[in-house]
Each structure stands twice: as structure tokens, then as C-alpha cells.
Short mmCIF file of C-alpha atoms (C1' of nucleotides) in Angstrom, two decimals:
data_model
loop_
_atom_site.label_atom_id
_atom_site.label_comp_id
_atom_site.label_asym_id
_atom_site.label_seq_id
_atom_site.Cartn_x
_atom_site.Cartn_y
_atom_site.Cartn_z
CA UNK A 1 -12.32 35.18 11.14
CA UNK A 2 -14.86 34.21 13.72
CA UNK A 3 -16.48 31.53 11.65
CA UNK A 4 -13.08 30.24 10.58
CA UNK A 5 -12.14 29.73 14.17
CA UNK A 6 -15.38 28.00 14.90
CA UNK A 7 -15.04 25.77 11.89
CA UNK A 8 -11.52 24.81 12.73
CA UNK A 9 -12.50 23.97 16.25
CA UNK A 10 -15.49 22.00 15.09
CA UNK A 11 -13.48 20.01 12.58
CA UNK A 12 -11.66 18.25 15.35
CA UNK A 13 -13.86 15.26 15.21
CA UNK A 14 -14.71 13.80 11.83
CA UNK A 15 -18.02 14.70 10.31
CA UNK A 16 -19.54 11.26 10.19
CA UNK A 17 -17.88 7.95 10.79
CA UNK A 18 -14.93 8.88 8.63
CA UNK A 19 -11.56 9.63 10.11
CA UNK A 20 -9.63 12.65 9.00
CA UNK A 21 -7.02 10.31 7.62
CA UNK A 22 -9.52 8.59 5.35
CA UNK A 23 -10.93 11.92 4.38
CA UNK A 24 -7.49 13.21 3.51
CA UNK A 25 -6.81 10.14 1.39
CA UNK A 26 -9.97 10.74 -0.59
CA UNK A 27 -9.50 14.44 -1.03
CA UNK A 28 -5.85 14.17 -1.98
CA UNK A 29 -6.53 11.34 -4.36
CA UNK A 30 -9.21 13.38 -6.06
CA UNK A 31 -6.95 16.39 -6.28
CA UNK A 32 -4.33 14.23 -7.94
CA UNK A 33 -6.74 12.50 -10.31
CA UNK A 34 -8.28 15.84 -11.24
CA UNK A 35 -4.78 17.02 -11.87
CA UNK A 36 -5.17 19.88 -9.44
CA UNK A 37 -2.06 18.79 -7.64
CA UNK A 38 0.25 18.80 -10.59
CA UNK A 39 2.62 15.91 -11.24
CA UNK A 40 6.08 16.49 -10.05
CA UNK A 41 4.94 19.16 -7.68
CA UNK A 42 6.11 18.97 -4.12
CA UNK A 43 3.92 19.78 -1.18
CA UNK A 44 4.95 20.12 2.40
CA UNK A 45 3.01 18.29 5.03
CA UNK A 46 2.14 21.52 6.77
CA UNK A 47 0.91 23.00 3.52
CA UNK A 48 -1.43 20.08 2.88
CA UNK A 49 -2.49 20.13 6.50
CA UNK A 50 -3.53 23.74 6.26
CA UNK A 51 -5.19 23.14 2.91
CA UNK A 52 -7.39 20.40 4.33
CA UNK A 53 -7.89 22.08 7.67
CA UNK A 54 -6.39 19.40 9.85
CA UNK A 55 -3.13 18.75 11.65
CA UNK A 56 -0.10 17.07 10.17
CA UNK A 57 -0.82 13.72 11.81
CA UNK A 58 -3.67 12.55 9.59
CA UNK A 59 -1.93 14.09 6.59
CA UNK A 60 1.15 12.03 7.23
CA UNK A 61 -0.93 8.90 7.52
CA UNK A 62 -2.77 9.71 4.32
CA UNK A 63 0.40 10.30 2.36
CA UNK A 64 1.79 6.97 3.52
CA UNK A 65 -1.31 5.27 2.18
CA UNK A 66 -1.11 7.15 -1.10
CA UNK A 67 2.55 6.28 -1.36
CA UNK A 68 1.72 2.60 -0.98
CA UNK A 69 -0.74 3.04 -3.82
CA UNK A 70 1.92 4.51 -6.02
CA UNK A 71 0.36 7.92 -6.41
CA UNK A 72 2.93 9.96 -4.55
CA UNK A 73 6.44 9.72 -3.26
CA UNK A 74 7.33 11.01 0.17
CA UNK A 75 10.77 12.60 0.12
CA UNK A 76 11.85 13.63 3.61
CA UNK A 77 12.74 17.28 3.23
CA UNK A 78 11.18 17.96 -0.12
CA UNK A 79 7.60 17.27 0.63
CA UNK A 80 5.14 14.95 -0.98
CA UNK A 81 5.79 14.65 -4.67
CA UNK A 82 2.94 13.73 -6.95
CA UNK A 83 4.26 11.08 -9.29
CA UNK A 84 4.20 11.82 -12.97
CA UNK A 85 2.67 9.33 -15.35
CA UNK A 86 4.74 8.90 -18.46
CA UNK A 87 3.60 6.87 -21.43
CA UNK A 88 6.03 4.19 -20.25
CA UNK A 89 4.26 4.13 -16.91
CA UNK A 90 0.94 3.72 -18.61
CA UNK A 91 2.33 0.94 -20.76
CA UNK A 92 3.44 -0.86 -17.63
CA UNK A 93 0.08 -0.40 -15.99
CA UNK A 94 -1.80 -1.55 -19.05
CA UNK A 95 0.33 -4.67 -19.29
CA UNK A 96 -0.52 -5.57 -15.73
CA UNK A 97 -4.20 -4.90 -16.20
CA UNK A 98 -4.30 -6.81 -19.47
CA UNK A 99 -2.80 -9.84 -17.85
CA UNK A 100 -4.87 -9.86 -14.71
CA UNK A 101 -8.17 -9.02 -16.30
CA UNK A 102 -7.71 -11.68 -18.95
CA UNK A 103 -6.98 -14.18 -16.23
CA UNK A 104 -10.13 -13.02 -14.47
CA UNK A 105 -12.13 -13.68 -17.63
CA UNK A 106 -10.70 -17.18 -17.75
CA UNK A 107 -11.39 -17.81 -14.10
CA UNK A 108 -14.90 -16.45 -14.42
CA UNK A 109 -15.59 -18.83 -17.29
CA UNK A 110 -14.43 -21.79 -15.25
CA UNK A 111 -16.78 -21.04 -12.40
CA UNK A 112 -20.44 -21.81 -11.91
CA UNK A 113 -22.33 -18.61 -11.37
CA UNK A 114 -25.71 -18.23 -9.69
CA UNK A 115 -28.35 -16.81 -11.99
CA UNK A 116 -28.43 -13.05 -12.05
CA UNK A 117 -24.71 -12.92 -11.40
CA UNK A 118 -24.11 -11.44 -14.81
CA UNK A 119 -26.69 -8.77 -14.43
CA UNK A 120 -24.34 -5.94 -13.41
CA UNK A 121 -22.01 -6.72 -16.30
CA UNK A 122 -24.90 -6.75 -18.74
CA UNK A 123 -26.09 -3.46 -17.36
CA UNK A 124 -22.65 -1.97 -17.77
CA UNK A 125 -22.58 -2.97 -21.42
CA UNK A 126 -26.02 -1.51 -21.89
CA UNK A 127 -24.86 1.74 -20.35
CA UNK A 128 -21.89 1.77 -22.66
CA UNK A 129 -24.16 1.40 -25.65
CA UNK A 130 -26.45 4.13 -24.47
CA UNK A 131 -23.59 6.47 -23.72
CA UNK A 132 -22.06 5.87 -27.10
CA UNK A 133 -25.36 6.57 -28.85
CA UNK A 134 -25.75 9.73 -26.84
CA UNK A 135 -22.18 10.69 -27.65
CA UNK A 136 -21.40 11.01 -23.95
CA UNK A 137 -17.81 9.88 -23.64
CA UNK A 138 -17.55 10.45 -19.90
CA UNK A 139 -20.54 8.24 -19.33
CA UNK A 140 -19.07 5.66 -21.66
CA UNK A 141 -15.79 5.68 -19.74
CA UNK A 142 -17.58 5.23 -16.44
CA UNK A 143 -19.60 2.32 -17.77
CA UNK A 144 -16.50 0.80 -19.28
CA UNK A 145 -14.75 1.04 -15.95
CA UNK A 146 -17.73 -0.60 -14.34
CA UNK A 147 -17.58 -3.50 -16.76
CA UNK A 148 -13.92 -4.08 -16.13
CA UNK A 149 -14.39 -4.14 -12.40
CA UNK A 150 -17.33 -6.50 -12.81
CA UNK A 151 -15.20 -8.80 -14.90
CA UNK A 152 -12.61 -8.92 -12.16
CA UNK A 153 -15.27 -9.51 -9.56
CA UNK A 154 -16.64 -12.42 -11.56
CA UNK A 155 -13.17 -13.92 -11.68
CA UNK A 156 -13.31 -14.14 -7.92
CA UNK A 157 -9.68 -13.40 -7.09
CA UNK A 158 -9.77 -10.62 -4.53
CA UNK A 159 -6.12 -9.80 -4.87
CA UNK A 160 -6.57 -9.16 -8.55
CA UNK A 161 -9.46 -6.95 -7.51
CA UNK A 162 -7.21 -4.92 -5.26
CA UNK A 163 -4.51 -4.51 -7.85
CA UNK A 164 -6.90 -3.55 -10.62
CA UNK A 165 -8.71 -1.07 -8.40
CA UNK A 166 -5.41 0.53 -7.52
CA UNK A 167 -4.21 0.90 -11.06
CA UNK A 168 -7.70 1.84 -12.17
CA UNK A 169 -7.14 5.14 -10.43
CA UNK A 170 -4.14 5.84 -12.58
CA UNK A 171 -5.87 4.81 -15.76
CA UNK A 172 -8.62 7.27 -14.94
CA UNK A 173 -5.99 9.92 -14.59
CA UNK A 174 -4.63 9.24 -18.06
CA UNK A 175 -8.09 8.92 -19.51
CA UNK A 176 -8.68 12.57 -18.72
CA UNK A 177 -6.16 13.31 -21.42
CA UNK A 178 -6.94 10.67 -23.98
CA UNK A 179 -10.68 10.27 -23.85
CA UNK A 180 -11.43 13.03 -26.32
CA UNK A 181 -8.51 12.29 -28.58
CA UNK A 182 -9.14 8.66 -29.24
CA UNK A 183 -11.41 7.29 -31.95
CA UNK A 184 -14.92 6.39 -30.91
CA UNK A 185 -14.76 3.18 -28.91
CA UNK A 186 -17.33 1.23 -30.86
CA UNK A 187 -15.42 -2.02 -30.86
CA UNK A 188 -15.01 -2.07 -27.10
CA UNK A 189 -18.67 -2.73 -26.56
CA UNK A 190 -18.62 -5.67 -28.94
CA UNK A 191 -15.54 -7.12 -27.32
CA UNK A 192 -17.12 -6.86 -23.91
CA UNK A 193 -20.26 -8.51 -25.09
CA UNK A 194 -18.23 -11.34 -26.58
CA UNK A 195 -16.21 -11.92 -23.43
CA UNK A 196 -19.34 -12.09 -21.38
CA UNK A 197 -20.86 -14.57 -23.77
CA UNK A 198 -17.75 -16.73 -23.67
CA UNK A 199 -17.82 -16.65 -19.89
CA UNK A 200 -21.44 -17.70 -19.88
CA UNK A 201 -20.62 -20.57 -22.21
CA UNK A 202 -17.77 -21.63 -20.02
CA UNK A 203 -15.27 -21.12 -22.82
CA UNK A 204 -12.35 -20.19 -20.63
CA UNK A 205 -9.56 -19.98 -23.17
CA UNK A 206 -11.78 -18.13 -25.55
CA UNK A 207 -12.86 -15.61 -22.94
CA UNK A 208 -9.27 -14.95 -22.00
CA UNK A 209 -8.20 -14.51 -25.58
CA UNK A 210 -10.99 -12.13 -26.50
CA UNK A 211 -10.36 -9.89 -23.56
CA UNK A 212 -6.64 -10.04 -23.97
CA UNK A 213 -6.77 -9.02 -27.61
CA UNK A 214 -9.10 -6.20 -26.75
CA UNK A 215 -6.81 -4.97 -24.03
CA UNK A 216 -3.73 -5.20 -26.18
CA UNK A 217 -5.43 -3.10 -28.83
CA UNK A 218 -6.50 -0.55 -26.25
CA UNK A 219 -2.98 -0.33 -24.90
CA UNK A 220 -1.43 0.25 -28.31
CA UNK A 221 -3.90 2.98 -29.07
CA UNK A 222 -3.57 4.66 -25.72
CA UNK A 223 0.18 4.57 -25.53
CA UNK A 224 0.61 5.94 -29.03
CA UNK A 225 -1.82 8.73 -28.21
CA UNK A 226 0.10 9.56 -25.09
CA UNK A 227 3.39 9.58 -26.91
CA UNK A 228 1.96 11.69 -29.66
CA UNK A 229 0.48 14.26 -27.35
CA UNK A 230 3.37 14.28 -24.97
CA UNK A 231 1.40 13.55 -21.85
CA UNK A 232 3.05 16.45 -20.09
CA UNK A 233 -0.36 17.39 -18.82
CA UNK A 234 -0.61 14.45 -16.50
CA UNK B 1 13.81 -0.40 36.13
CA UNK B 2 16.62 2.03 35.80
CA UNK B 3 17.98 0.58 32.62
CA UNK B 4 14.50 0.41 31.14
CA UNK B 5 14.08 4.10 31.65
CA UNK B 6 17.44 4.86 30.12
CA UNK B 7 16.72 2.67 27.14
CA UNK B 8 13.38 4.25 26.49
CA UNK B 9 14.84 7.70 26.66
CA UNK B 10 17.73 6.80 24.40
CA UNK B 11 15.57 5.27 21.72
CA UNK B 12 14.16 8.67 20.83
CA UNK B 13 16.23 9.12 17.78
CA UNK B 14 16.66 6.26 15.37
CA UNK B 15 19.76 4.16 15.62
CA UNK B 16 21.19 4.69 12.18
CA UNK B 17 19.67 6.57 9.28
CA UNK B 18 16.48 4.57 9.59
CA UNK B 19 13.31 6.04 10.97
CA UNK B 20 11.47 4.25 13.71
CA UNK B 21 8.59 3.80 11.32
CA UNK B 22 10.74 1.93 8.81
CA UNK B 23 12.28 -0.04 11.59
CA UNK B 24 8.86 -0.98 12.88
CA UNK B 25 7.77 -2.09 9.42
CA UNK B 26 10.76 -4.38 9.16
CA UNK B 27 10.50 -5.82 12.62
CA UNK B 28 6.78 -6.38 12.44
CA UNK B 29 7.03 -7.90 9.01
CA UNK B 30 9.68 -10.30 10.23
CA UNK B 31 7.63 -11.20 13.25
CA UNK B 32 4.72 -11.99 10.99
CA UNK B 33 6.76 -13.95 8.45
CA UNK B 34 8.44 -15.88 11.22
CA UNK B 35 4.98 -16.57 12.52
CA UNK B 36 5.81 -15.09 15.88
CA UNK B 37 2.82 -12.84 15.62
CA UNK B 38 0.21 -15.49 15.00
CA UNK B 39 -2.38 -15.13 12.29
CA UNK B 40 -5.68 -13.91 13.51
CA UNK B 41 -4.16 -12.49 16.62
CA UNK B 42 -4.98 -8.94 17.54
CA UNK B 43 -2.47 -6.52 18.91
CA UNK B 44 -3.13 -3.11 20.34
CA UNK B 45 -1.07 -0.22 19.16
CA UNK B 46 0.20 0.45 22.63
CA UNK B 47 1.19 -3.17 23.03
CA UNK B 48 3.25 -3.13 19.84
CA UNK B 49 4.66 0.24 20.80
CA UNK B 50 5.92 -1.10 24.07
CA UNK B 51 7.19 -4.25 22.41
CA UNK B 52 9.33 -2.28 20.00
CA UNK B 53 10.28 0.40 22.47
CA UNK B 54 8.79 3.36 20.68
CA UNK B 55 5.69 5.48 20.87
CA UNK B 56 2.43 4.80 19.13
CA UNK B 57 3.07 7.26 16.32
CA UNK B 58 5.60 5.26 14.33
CA UNK B 59 3.69 2.08 15.10
CA UNK B 60 0.54 3.52 13.62
CA UNK B 61 2.42 4.54 10.51
CA UNK B 62 4.00 1.12 10.21
CA UNK B 63 0.69 -0.68 10.53
CA UNK B 64 -0.79 1.49 7.80
CA UNK B 65 2.04 0.46 5.51
CA UNK B 66 1.67 -3.19 6.41
CA UNK B 67 -2.04 -2.94 5.87
CA UNK B 68 -1.45 -1.58 2.38
CA UNK B 69 0.77 -4.59 1.77
CA UNK B 70 -1.99 -6.93 2.81
CA UNK B 71 -0.24 -8.38 5.82
CA UNK B 72 -2.47 -6.99 8.53
CA UNK B 73 -5.85 -5.45 8.98
CA UNK B 74 -6.33 -2.48 11.26
CA UNK B 75 -9.65 -2.74 13.05
CA UNK B 76 -10.37 0.38 15.10
CA UNK B 77 -11.02 -0.98 18.60
CA UNK B 78 -9.69 -4.45 18.16
CA UNK B 79 -6.12 -3.75 17.36
CA UNK B 80 -3.98 -4.84 14.48
CA UNK B 81 -5.00 -8.23 13.24
CA UNK B 82 -2.45 -10.37 11.47
CA UNK B 83 -4.18 -11.77 8.41
CA UNK B 84 -4.43 -15.49 8.10
CA UNK B 85 -3.31 -17.18 4.93
CA UNK B 86 -5.70 -19.88 3.88
CA UNK B 87 -4.99 -22.22 1.03
CA UNK B 88 -7.49 -20.16 -0.99
CA UNK B 89 -5.42 -17.08 -0.31
CA UNK B 90 -2.30 -18.83 -1.48
CA UNK B 91 -4.11 -19.99 -4.60
CA UNK B 92 -5.03 -16.40 -5.34
CA UNK B 93 -1.50 -15.21 -4.79
CA UNK B 94 -0.03 -17.94 -6.91
CA UNK B 95 -2.39 -17.14 -9.75
CA UNK B 96 -1.27 -13.53 -9.71
CA UNK B 97 2.40 -14.44 -9.57
CA UNK B 98 2.03 -17.03 -12.29
CA UNK B 99 0.48 -14.53 -14.60
CA UNK B 100 2.83 -11.66 -13.94
CA UNK B 101 6.03 -13.67 -13.91
CA UNK B 102 5.11 -15.41 -17.13
CA UNK B 103 4.47 -12.06 -18.71
CA UNK B 104 7.85 -10.93 -17.42
CA UNK B 105 9.49 -13.89 -19.11
CA UNK B 106 7.81 -12.94 -22.35
CA UNK B 107 8.80 -9.31 -22.02
CA UNK B 108 12.35 -10.26 -21.14
CA UNK B 109 12.59 -12.38 -24.27
CA UNK B 110 11.41 -9.51 -26.44
CA UNK B 111 14.08 -7.17 -25.17
CA UNK B 112 17.69 -6.75 -26.11
CA UNK B 113 19.87 -7.30 -23.09
CA UNK B 114 23.41 -6.05 -22.59
CA UNK B 115 25.90 -8.85 -22.13
CA UNK B 116 26.26 -9.99 -18.56
CA UNK B 117 22.64 -9.10 -17.90
CA UNK B 118 21.81 -12.73 -17.35
CA UNK B 119 24.61 -13.31 -14.95
CA UNK B 120 22.59 -12.97 -11.73
CA UNK B 121 19.94 -15.33 -13.05
CA UNK B 122 22.56 -17.87 -14.04
CA UNK B 123 24.11 -17.57 -10.63
CA UNK B 124 20.76 -18.13 -8.99
CA UNK B 125 20.27 -21.34 -10.94
CA UNK B 126 23.74 -22.47 -10.01
CA UNK B 127 22.97 -21.83 -6.37
CA UNK B 128 19.80 -23.84 -6.69
CA UNK B 129 21.75 -26.76 -8.09
CA UNK B 130 24.35 -26.57 -5.36
CA UNK B 131 21.74 -26.31 -2.66
CA UNK B 132 19.84 -29.26 -4.02
CA UNK B 133 22.98 -31.37 -4.13
CA UNK B 134 23.82 -30.36 -0.61
CA UNK B 135 20.26 -31.15 0.44
CA UNK B 136 19.86 -27.66 1.85
CA UNK B 137 16.25 -26.79 1.21
CA UNK B 138 16.40 -23.35 2.80
CA UNK B 139 19.26 -22.38 0.55
CA UNK B 140 17.38 -23.76 -2.41
CA UNK B 141 14.32 -21.71 -1.53
CA UNK B 142 16.38 -18.55 -1.24
CA UNK B 143 18.05 -19.12 -4.57
CA UNK B 144 14.72 -19.93 -6.15
CA UNK B 145 13.32 -16.67 -4.83
CA UNK B 146 16.30 -14.89 -6.26
CA UNK B 147 15.71 -16.37 -9.67
CA UNK B 148 12.11 -15.33 -9.70
CA UNK B 149 12.93 -11.78 -8.76
CA UNK B 150 15.64 -11.72 -11.43
CA UNK B 151 13.16 -12.92 -14.00
CA UNK B 152 10.84 -10.08 -13.11
CA UNK B 153 13.67 -7.60 -13.22
CA UNK B 154 14.65 -8.78 -16.69
CA UNK B 155 11.09 -8.23 -17.81
CA UNK B 156 11.59 -4.58 -16.99
CA UNK B 157 8.11 -3.74 -15.70
CA UNK B 158 8.65 -2.06 -12.35
CA UNK B 159 5.05 -2.36 -11.31
CA UNK B 160 5.18 -6.10 -11.74
CA UNK B 161 8.31 -5.93 -9.62
CA UNK B 162 6.45 -4.20 -6.83
CA UNK B 163 3.55 -6.59 -6.91
CA UNK B 164 5.72 -9.69 -6.97
CA UNK B 165 7.91 -8.40 -4.18
CA UNK B 166 4.85 -7.77 -2.08
CA UNK B 167 3.33 -11.18 -2.58
CA UNK B 168 6.74 -12.75 -2.33
CA UNK B 169 6.61 -12.00 1.37
CA UNK B 170 3.47 -14.03 1.74
CA UNK B 171 4.81 -16.91 -0.30
CA UNK B 172 7.79 -17.01 1.99
CA UNK B 173 5.40 -17.24 4.88
CA UNK B 174 3.68 -20.26 3.40
CA UNK B 175 6.96 -21.82 2.35
CA UNK B 176 7.87 -22.14 6.01
CA UNK B 177 5.17 -24.76 6.23
CA UNK B 178 5.51 -26.51 2.92
CA UNK B 179 9.19 -26.55 2.21
CA UNK B 180 9.89 -29.74 4.07
CA UNK B 181 6.71 -31.49 3.05
CA UNK B 182 7.01 -31.14 -0.69
CA UNK B 183 8.91 -33.52 -2.94
CA UNK B 184 12.42 -32.52 -3.85
CA UNK B 185 12.21 -29.70 -6.36
CA UNK B 186 14.44 -31.20 -9.00
CA UNK B 187 12.31 -30.15 -11.93
CA UNK B 188 12.28 -26.50 -10.91
CA UNK B 189 15.90 -26.07 -11.76
CA UNK B 190 15.40 -27.50 -15.22
CA UNK B 191 12.41 -25.31 -15.85
CA UNK B 192 14.33 -22.23 -14.81
CA UNK B 193 17.22 -23.13 -17.05
CA UNK B 194 14.83 -23.61 -19.95
CA UNK B 195 13.11 -20.27 -19.42
CA UNK B 196 16.38 -18.49 -19.32
CA UNK B 197 17.50 -20.17 -22.52
CA UNK B 198 14.26 -19.25 -24.25
CA UNK B 199 14.70 -15.65 -23.14
CA UNK B 200 18.21 -15.62 -24.49
CA UNK B 201 16.96 -16.97 -27.80
CA UNK B 202 14.27 -14.35 -27.92
CA UNK B 203 11.55 -17.01 -27.94
CA UNK B 204 8.95 -14.96 -26.17
CA UNK B 205 5.93 -17.25 -26.41
CA UNK B 206 8.05 -20.21 -25.50
CA UNK B 207 9.55 -18.49 -22.48
CA UNK B 208 6.13 -17.51 -21.24
CA UNK B 209 4.75 -20.99 -21.70
CA UNK B 210 7.59 -22.74 -19.95
CA UNK B 211 7.43 -20.53 -16.95
CA UNK B 212 3.68 -20.59 -16.84
CA UNK B 213 3.53 -24.38 -16.88
CA UNK B 214 6.14 -24.53 -14.17
CA UNK B 215 4.22 -22.11 -12.03
CA UNK B 216 0.93 -23.88 -12.53
CA UNK B 217 2.52 -27.14 -11.42
CA UNK B 218 4.01 -25.46 -8.38
CA UNK B 219 0.68 -23.97 -7.46
CA UNK B 220 -1.15 -27.29 -7.68
CA UNK B 221 1.44 -28.97 -5.54
CA UNK B 222 1.54 -26.21 -2.97
CA UNK B 223 -2.17 -25.73 -2.63
CA UNK B 224 -2.83 -29.42 -2.24
CA UNK B 225 -0.13 -29.61 0.41
CA UNK B 226 -1.68 -26.74 2.26
CA UNK B 227 -5.14 -28.25 2.08
CA UNK B 228 -3.81 -31.57 3.19
CA UNK B 229 -1.93 -30.21 6.16
CA UNK B 230 -4.58 -27.71 7.09
CA UNK B 231 -2.34 -24.66 7.06
CA UNK B 232 -3.59 -23.70 10.49
CA UNK B 233 -0.02 -23.00 11.39
CA UNK B 234 0.25 -19.96 9.19
"C1'" DT C 1 -32.60 -14.73 36.09
"C1'" DA C 2 -32.50 -12.18 31.95
"C1'" DA C 3 -32.69 -7.93 29.74
"C1'" DT C 4 -31.75 -3.22 29.60
"C1'" DT C 5 -29.71 0.89 30.97
"C1'" DT C 6 -25.95 3.31 33.15
"C1'" DT C 7 -21.31 3.76 34.39
"C1'" DT C 8 -16.67 2.86 33.78
"C1'" DT C 9 -12.80 1.83 31.19
"C1'" DA C 10 -9.55 2.25 27.76
"C1'" DA C 11 -8.10 2.40 22.71
"C1'" DT C 12 -8.17 5.36 19.23
"C1'" DG C 13 -7.80 9.67 16.36
"C1'" DT C 14 -6.00 13.98 16.44
"C1'" DA C 15 -3.48 18.02 17.87
"C1'" DT C 16 0.57 19.77 19.57
"C1'" DA C 17 5.26 20.32 21.44
"C1'" DC C 18 9.88 19.72 20.61
"C1'" DG C 19 14.57 17.90 19.42
"C1'" DT C 20 17.15 16.77 15.36
"C1'" DA C 21 19.06 17.25 11.15
"C1'" DA C 22 18.79 18.90 6.47
"C1'" DT C 23 18.66 22.86 3.75
"C1'" DT C 24 19.26 27.44 3.05
"C1'" DT C 25 21.19 31.83 4.07
"C1'" DC C 26 24.72 34.56 5.21
"C1'" DG C 27 29.33 35.87 5.83
"C1'" DT C 28 34.19 35.32 5.17
"C1'" DG C 29 38.32 34.65 2.61
"C1'" DA C 30 40.79 33.67 -1.60
"C1'" DT D 1 33.36 36.65 -8.24
"C1'" DC D 2 33.33 32.28 -6.47
"C1'" DA D 3 34.09 28.77 -3.00
"C1'" DC D 4 33.66 27.44 1.32
"C1'" DG D 5 32.16 27.23 6.06
"C1'" DA D 6 29.17 28.90 9.94
"C1'" DA D 7 24.74 30.28 11.49
"C1'" DA D 8 19.86 30.29 10.98
"C1'" DT D 9 15.85 28.34 9.45
"C1'" DT D 10 12.50 25.00 9.14
"C1'" DA D 11 10.50 20.46 7.87
"C1'" DC D 12 10.35 16.29 9.72
"C1'" DG D 13 10.12 12.37 13.10
"C1'" DT D 14 8.61 11.28 17.38
"C1'" DA D 15 6.56 11.63 21.88
"C1'" DT D 16 2.85 13.00 24.40
"C1'" DA D 17 -1.63 14.97 25.88
"C1'" DC D 18 -6.31 14.72 25.46
"C1'" DA D 19 -11.12 14.40 23.83
"C1'" DT D 20 -14.09 11.06 21.84
"C1'" DT D 21 -16.43 6.99 21.73
"C1'" DA D 22 -16.66 2.00 21.42
"C1'" DA D 23 -16.59 -1.80 24.37
"C1'" DA D 24 -16.90 -3.85 28.79
"C1'" DA D 25 -18.67 -3.92 33.32
"C1'" DA D 26 -21.94 -2.92 36.62
"C1'" DA D 27 -26.28 -1.91 38.23
"C1'" DT D 28 -31.04 -1.60 37.87
"C1'" DT D 29 -35.49 -3.32 36.75
"C1'" DA D 30 -38.99 -6.58 35.18
#
DNA sequence: TAATTTTTTAATGTATACGTAATTTCGTGA
DNA sequence: TCACGAAATTACGTATACATTAAAAAATTA
């Protein structure tokens, strides 16, 4: 009990440069993405506050932020509800990502890039190859994610960056379910390599088309997997 | 002084079913869109709190929401900064809207719609015609906005709806500046009519292309206007 | 005077108190 | 037993207090 009291007292000020609100956002987001706060479950502010060892104030602020990001819904007397992700939801999200990432590929191809600008994207592809050879799907997924965010960065539209980052969280959530059900993603690496080459060559329409086709394929596969396996786990 | 005290005390509970936080979001958003909180200006929480006659708590919550919507930036000791909208920002926003609305047109064309589903969109076009004949640009802009949101609704992707609604606010902000500088938008009405017809006919690619071209034109016109006139007013 | 340190100020982040209203529980009557 | 209404509970929205710390101001020194 003693140490608990001390801890609680000590936790008043944030550990290091990070407000309790920010901390709560991170922790709650992780809990949701890890599926440790189940979809559809309701949680009272006071419950979350106690769970994270802080008062309701930063919790409220955090839930507002998470609500704006579409991860939870705040229902006045019913607590914070973690939003479920149906296969329809994922289809919607994939459509948005497909569109905006393809546009990013096009935009990236139209721009002049300083040398070395493509290095992170190349590295991501390399990591994907390595991970695939090693049979490490988690590593592959991380590298894949990295490539997609690089693509968006190269496109240079920061708003697209924000949107894709936001929905990226949700895709990660679904990926937990699908990653080990899907066929080995050998074609992804090729597609990514091709997009990058098209961007380098300044072939805007081509870059867009390649990425778009790749994304459309990925969506079809993912959504059918989710429908097949019910997706009640997410 | 007396009445001030009474007012402050009375404002404790929200006027009508709407929390102070929600109220603050609305009021602040309007102030920003009306350009009565200038871009780049910083405002302390306490200042806004006093301005709206409530305590800092709901103001803080409101600013977090507005921050998530990209209207302001909360900088710890410098207050709430209203984000400026440069012509580059508008270009970014237009690119996103172009892409997502065009996709919506495509999606709408692929779907079966119950009869009467197109009624609101038709009405919006009619209003645009009327407004244009009457020379009422504000009315035209409102009807135009309505059509765009209808288009997105017909597409059926709720996430696109959220994104477009969000950026719609910012477009409205810029429109304040450009509406009376741009040439009369006679072609818009035709384009809208054509999209709607294509959707009706189930011509998905066609619908997408028409709307896309229209949007690209609009973007070029708008961005060049903004560059020309500096846009320092927004 | 300019630079640097100290002091002061004040805005924020957080906890907490409390009134309000929604929900639930309980009790009453049909 | 069920429906309905009253009382009790309690989660939330908001105000407020307060400690922390960044920024500004003042003072000291070179």
C-alpha cells in the first residue's frame, strides 16, 4: 500500500516532457490496437482513470482525441465505446487509402527529388525482402507499413499524410487478424519496387496505376479474408 | 458588474441539451471561418474562456477537437494558434477532395439506388441554377456545397464523408476570399448535371472522370486566384 | 553596455469538488 | 406478474484550486 501511495503521488507530474493526456492517448491506443480493450466494450471514465493511474481530466481529453481519430465513441452515460471494425469498415478504409496513396505516387513522380530522397523507401523494400526470406511476417508487415508511409511522404501532401497515418492505425488492427491467414505477400514487394521505379522515371500515370492496382488487389484479398473469418475478433 | 456576475453564474449549465464543450467548438469554429479569429493569432485558454463565458475546462476540450480537425494548433505556453491557410494548403486540400469525391462518384454509379435517392442532388443543382440566374453567389456556393456533400453521401463511404466534411470547413474559409473574384461558375452546374446523369446510368468510370476534371479545373482556378491575391486575409 | 543569472509572473496540466441529470433500483398498485 | 412511478445512485460536465514550469523581467556582473 505504501509504495502505491507514493507512486500515485509521484505520478502527478508527467515522467518526462509528456503530458498525462498524451500518455493516455498512447496507452489507450495501444490497448485498442492490441485488442486488449475489446471492440464494443464500454469503459467509464473513472475506470480508465484508475487503470492508468491518473484523474479523469486527462482521460477525458485523451478520449476526445481518440474519438476524433475514429477509434472510440464517447457516449455520455455509457462510457467510452471502442469501435468495432467490420469488414465493411475495412473496405471503406482501404478505398480511402488506395485513392490517396495512389495520388501520392503520382505526385511523387511529378516532383524533382534531391538525391538520396528515395533511400528510406529502398531500405523499406529491402527489409520486406529480407523479412519474407526469413519468413518473418511481422517484420514484413512493419516494413510494408514503412514503405507506404514513405510513399505518402514522397508525395508531399501533408494532409494525405495525416489521413493515412490515422487509418494506418486501424489497418494495423485488422492486420493482427489477417496477417497469418493471407497468402505469402510475394507480389507486394515487386509492386512496390515497380512504383518506386516509375516515380524515379517521372512516369506519373504509370506510378499511380501500379500502386492503385496493387492496393485494389490487397483490398479484395483482405476483405474476403475478413468476411470469411468473421472478423468478430477485432 | 452585477449583471456580469449573474450571467456567469447562470451559464453553469448548458442552455439546451448542448454541452459547453460542443457549444465552444461551434462558436470557435464560426469565429475562425468568419475570420474573426485571425490566422496566426494566438489566444490563451483563459482569454477564450472569458470570451465565451465559461471556464477553461470546456475550452480546453473544444480546442483539442478543433486541433484534431486541423483548424488550430495548441502550443503549450503560447495559446491556441489559428492555423493560416496558404495557397499551398488549399492545393493540398483540393487534391484530397478531388480524389475522394471522384471516387465517391464512381462508387455511387456502381450502386443501385432506391428511387428518389437522387432528389436532394437534383434539388441542389436546381438551386445552383436559380442562384446563378439571380446573381446570388453566396446562395450558389451553398448549393454547390450541398451538391458535393450529396455526391459523397451517394458514394456511401462514411469515412470519405467525414474527411470531406472536415476539409469542407476550410474550403468555405477560402471561399470567403475567392467567391467574388472568380469568374461566374456557369460550367460547374453543367458538370454537376453530367456527373449525376452518369451516376444514374451506372457509368462509373465516366462519372469519376467528369467530376475529377471539374475538380481539377476548380483547383487550378482557385489556387491561382489565391496566389494572385496573396491570401493574407485568410 | 551586453551577457548572464536570478526573480517574478502567469499559463498550463492535473486533481478535485460538486450540481445535474440519466439510469437504475425499489416500491406500489393493478 | 407486470407496469408504472418515485427514490436512490452515479457518471458526467463544469468550475475551481493548485503545483509546476516556461517565459518574461529584473538585477547583477564583467
